[in-house]
PDB file of C-alpha atoms in Angstrom:
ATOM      1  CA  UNK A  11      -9.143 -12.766  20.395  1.00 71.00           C
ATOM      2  CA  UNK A  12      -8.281  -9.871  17.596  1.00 80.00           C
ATOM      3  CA  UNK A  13      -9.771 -10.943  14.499  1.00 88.00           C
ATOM      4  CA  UNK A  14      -7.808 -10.253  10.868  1.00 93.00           C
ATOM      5  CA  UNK A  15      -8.132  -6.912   9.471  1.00 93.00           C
ATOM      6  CA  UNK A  16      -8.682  -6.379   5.850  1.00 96.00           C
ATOM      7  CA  UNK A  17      -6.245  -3.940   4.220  1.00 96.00           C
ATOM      8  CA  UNK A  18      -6.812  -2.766   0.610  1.00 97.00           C
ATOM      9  CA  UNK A  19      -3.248  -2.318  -1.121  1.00 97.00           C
ATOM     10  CA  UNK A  20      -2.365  -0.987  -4.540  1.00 97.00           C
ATOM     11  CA  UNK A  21       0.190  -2.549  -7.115  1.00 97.00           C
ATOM     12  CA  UNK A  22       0.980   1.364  -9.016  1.00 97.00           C
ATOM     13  CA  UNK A  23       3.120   0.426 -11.984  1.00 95.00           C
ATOM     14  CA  UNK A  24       5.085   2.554 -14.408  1.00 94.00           C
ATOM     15  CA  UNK A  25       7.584   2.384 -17.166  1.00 94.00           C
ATOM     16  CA  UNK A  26       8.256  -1.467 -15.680  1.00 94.00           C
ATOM     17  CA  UNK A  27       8.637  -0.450 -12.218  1.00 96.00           C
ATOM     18  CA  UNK A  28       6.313  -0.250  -8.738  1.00 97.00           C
ATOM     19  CA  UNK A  29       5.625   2.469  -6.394  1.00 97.00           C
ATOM     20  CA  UNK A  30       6.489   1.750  -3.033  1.00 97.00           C
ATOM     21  CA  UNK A  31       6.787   3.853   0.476  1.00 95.00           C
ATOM     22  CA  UNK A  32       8.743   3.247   3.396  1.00 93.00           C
ATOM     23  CA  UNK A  33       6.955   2.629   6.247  1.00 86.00           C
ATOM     24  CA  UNK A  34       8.234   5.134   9.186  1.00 76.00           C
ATOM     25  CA  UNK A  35       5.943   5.276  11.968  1.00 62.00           C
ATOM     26  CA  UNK A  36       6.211   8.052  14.989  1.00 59.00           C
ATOM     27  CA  UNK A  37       5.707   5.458  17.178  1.00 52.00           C
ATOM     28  CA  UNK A  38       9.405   3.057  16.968  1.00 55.00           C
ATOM     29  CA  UNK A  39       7.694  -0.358  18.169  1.00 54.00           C
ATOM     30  CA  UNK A  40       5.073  -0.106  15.622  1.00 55.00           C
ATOM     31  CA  UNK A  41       5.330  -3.467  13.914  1.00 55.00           C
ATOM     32  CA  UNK A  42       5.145  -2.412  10.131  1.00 59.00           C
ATOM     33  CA  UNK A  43       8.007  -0.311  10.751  1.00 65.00           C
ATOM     34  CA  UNK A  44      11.086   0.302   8.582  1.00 74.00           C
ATOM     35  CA  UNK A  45       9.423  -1.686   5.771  1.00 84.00           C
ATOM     36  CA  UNK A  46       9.402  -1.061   2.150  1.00 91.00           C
ATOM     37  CA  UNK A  47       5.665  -1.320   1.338  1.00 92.00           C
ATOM     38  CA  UNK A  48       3.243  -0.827  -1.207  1.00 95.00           C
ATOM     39  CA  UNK A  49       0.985   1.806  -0.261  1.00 96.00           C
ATOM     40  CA  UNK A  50      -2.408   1.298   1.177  1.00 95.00           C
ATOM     41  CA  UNK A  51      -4.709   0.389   4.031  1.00 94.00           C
ATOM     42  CA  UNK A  52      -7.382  -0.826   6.196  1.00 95.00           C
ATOM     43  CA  UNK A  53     -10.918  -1.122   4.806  1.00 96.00           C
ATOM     44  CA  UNK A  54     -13.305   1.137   6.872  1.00 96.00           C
ATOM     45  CA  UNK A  55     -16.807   0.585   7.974  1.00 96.00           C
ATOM     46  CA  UNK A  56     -19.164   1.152   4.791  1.00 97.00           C
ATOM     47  CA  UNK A  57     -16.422   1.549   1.693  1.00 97.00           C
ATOM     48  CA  UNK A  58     -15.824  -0.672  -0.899  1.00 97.00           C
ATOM     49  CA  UNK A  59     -12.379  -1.827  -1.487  1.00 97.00           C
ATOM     50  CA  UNK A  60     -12.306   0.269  -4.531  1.00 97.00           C
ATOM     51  CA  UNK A  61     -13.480   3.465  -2.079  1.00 98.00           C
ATOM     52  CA  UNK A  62     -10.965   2.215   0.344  1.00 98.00           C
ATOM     53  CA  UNK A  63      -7.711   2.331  -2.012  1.00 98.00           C
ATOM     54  CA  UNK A  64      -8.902   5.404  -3.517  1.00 97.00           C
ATOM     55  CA  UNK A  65      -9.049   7.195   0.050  1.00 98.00           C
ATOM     56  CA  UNK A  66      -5.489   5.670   1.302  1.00 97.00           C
ATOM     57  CA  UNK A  67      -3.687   6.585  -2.336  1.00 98.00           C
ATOM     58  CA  UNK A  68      -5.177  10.157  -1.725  1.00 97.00           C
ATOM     59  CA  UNK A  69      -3.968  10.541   2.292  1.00 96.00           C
ATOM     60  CA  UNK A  70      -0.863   8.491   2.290  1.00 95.00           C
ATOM     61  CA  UNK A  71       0.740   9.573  -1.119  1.00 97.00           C
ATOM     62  CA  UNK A  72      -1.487  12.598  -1.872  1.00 97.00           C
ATOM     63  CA  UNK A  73      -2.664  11.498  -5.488  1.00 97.00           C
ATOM     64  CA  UNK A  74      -5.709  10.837  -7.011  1.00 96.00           C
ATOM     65  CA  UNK A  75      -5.691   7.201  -8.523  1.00 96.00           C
ATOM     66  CA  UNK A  76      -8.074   5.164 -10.544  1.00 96.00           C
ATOM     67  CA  UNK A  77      -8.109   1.253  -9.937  1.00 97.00           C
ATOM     68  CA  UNK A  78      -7.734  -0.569 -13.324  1.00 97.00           C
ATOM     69  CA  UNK A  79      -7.998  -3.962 -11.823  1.00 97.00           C
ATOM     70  CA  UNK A  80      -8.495  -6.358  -9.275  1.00 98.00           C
ATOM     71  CA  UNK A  81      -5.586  -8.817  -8.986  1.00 97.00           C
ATOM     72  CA  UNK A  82      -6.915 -12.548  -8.524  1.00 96.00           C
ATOM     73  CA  UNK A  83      -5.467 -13.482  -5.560  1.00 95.00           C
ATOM     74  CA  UNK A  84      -5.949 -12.887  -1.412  1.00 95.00           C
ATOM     75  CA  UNK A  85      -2.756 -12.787   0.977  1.00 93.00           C
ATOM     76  CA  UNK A  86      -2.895 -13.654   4.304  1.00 95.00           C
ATOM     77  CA  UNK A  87       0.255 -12.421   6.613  1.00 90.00           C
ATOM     78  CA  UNK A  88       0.293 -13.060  10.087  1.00 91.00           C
ATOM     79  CA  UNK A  89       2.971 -11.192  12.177  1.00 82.00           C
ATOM     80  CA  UNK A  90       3.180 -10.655  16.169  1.00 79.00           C
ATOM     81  CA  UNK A  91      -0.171 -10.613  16.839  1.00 81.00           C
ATOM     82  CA  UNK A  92      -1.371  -9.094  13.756  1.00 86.00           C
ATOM     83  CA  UNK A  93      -3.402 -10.748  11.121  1.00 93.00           C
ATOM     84  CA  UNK A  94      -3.813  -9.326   7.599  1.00 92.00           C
ATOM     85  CA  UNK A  95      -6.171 -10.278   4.838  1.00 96.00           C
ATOM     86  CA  UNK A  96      -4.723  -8.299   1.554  1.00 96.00           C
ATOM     87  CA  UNK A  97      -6.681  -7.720  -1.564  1.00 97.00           C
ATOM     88  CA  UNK A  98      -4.614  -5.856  -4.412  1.00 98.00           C
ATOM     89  CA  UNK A  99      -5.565  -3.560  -7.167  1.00 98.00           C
ATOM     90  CA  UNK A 100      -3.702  -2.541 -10.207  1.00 97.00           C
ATOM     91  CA  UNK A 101      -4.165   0.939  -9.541  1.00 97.00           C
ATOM     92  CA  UNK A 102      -3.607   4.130 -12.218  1.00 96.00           C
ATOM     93  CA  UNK A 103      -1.695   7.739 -11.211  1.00 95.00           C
ATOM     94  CA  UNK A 104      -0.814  10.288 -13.890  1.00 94.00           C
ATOM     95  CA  UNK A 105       2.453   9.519 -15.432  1.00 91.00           C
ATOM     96  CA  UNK A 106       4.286  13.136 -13.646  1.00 88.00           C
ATOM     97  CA  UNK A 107       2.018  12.654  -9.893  1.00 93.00           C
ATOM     98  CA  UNK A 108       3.517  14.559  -7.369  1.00 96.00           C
ATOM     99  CA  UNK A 109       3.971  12.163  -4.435  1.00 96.00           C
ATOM    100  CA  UNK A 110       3.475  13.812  -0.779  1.00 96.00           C
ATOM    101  CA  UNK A 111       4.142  11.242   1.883  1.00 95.00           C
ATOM    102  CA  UNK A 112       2.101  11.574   5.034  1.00 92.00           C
ATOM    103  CA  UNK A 113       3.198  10.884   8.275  1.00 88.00           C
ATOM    104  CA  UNK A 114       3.324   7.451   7.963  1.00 87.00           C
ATOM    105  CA  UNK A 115       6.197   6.866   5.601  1.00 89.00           C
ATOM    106  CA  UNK A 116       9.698   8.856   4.829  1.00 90.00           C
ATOM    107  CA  UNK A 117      10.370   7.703   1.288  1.00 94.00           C
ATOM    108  CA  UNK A 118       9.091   6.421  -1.786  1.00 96.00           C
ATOM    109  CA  UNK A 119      10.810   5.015  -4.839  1.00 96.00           C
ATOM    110  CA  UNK A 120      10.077   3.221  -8.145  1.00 97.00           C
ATOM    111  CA  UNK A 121      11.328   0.004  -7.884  1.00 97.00           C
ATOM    112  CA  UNK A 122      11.592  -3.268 -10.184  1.00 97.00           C
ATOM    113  CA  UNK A 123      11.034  -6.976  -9.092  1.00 94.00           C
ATOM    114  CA  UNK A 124      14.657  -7.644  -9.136  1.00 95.00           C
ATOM    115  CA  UNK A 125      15.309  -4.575  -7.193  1.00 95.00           C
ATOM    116  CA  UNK A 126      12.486  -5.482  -5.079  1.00 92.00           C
ATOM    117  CA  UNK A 127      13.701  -9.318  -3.996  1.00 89.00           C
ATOM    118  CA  UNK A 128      16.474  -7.117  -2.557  1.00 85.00           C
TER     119      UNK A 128
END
């Protein structure tokens, strides 16, 4: 039986808005596809959450990000076989980051709550 996976995600906020990527995977039945998302990823053997969000700001969005917070709370998603334990951080990037997408998104966007419901 797969067992959950823990994914470190980060909640970047600016000017009263989030960062999020959309999720375009090369391969088209991967199951996060298509998906607005905020950015992150799964914790790896030896790092501490804190390494871990650190690492997947720096490959997924190409900034370097410091993590102001934890946020209090533990989501638990499960979705076609796939079960997700989520631990978010308020995280930090410089106010003018350039944002380079890696392979596994094709956008990004600053979004508000409203605009995220949506």
């Amino acid at each position: 039986m797969p067992r959950p996976t823990l994914v470190i995600i980060a909640a970047i906020y600016q000017d009263g808005k989030f960062l999020l990527t959309f999720r375009d995977e090369k391969s088209p039945d991967h199951m996060f596809n298509h998906r607005w998302q905020l950015p992150g990823g799964g914790l790896e053997y030896g790092e501490s959450p804190e390494e871990t969000i650190v690492r997947e700001l720096r490959e997924e969005i190409g900034v370097n990000a410091k993590v102001v917070k934890l946020v209090p709370k533990v989501y638990s998603e499960l979705r076609e076989g796939f079960h997700g334990i989520f631990i978010c951080y308020i995280c930090y990037i410089k106010k003018n980051a350039t944002i380079t997408l890696n392979d596994e998104a094709s956008n990004w966007g600053w979004y508000s709550t409203e605009e995220m419901k949506t």
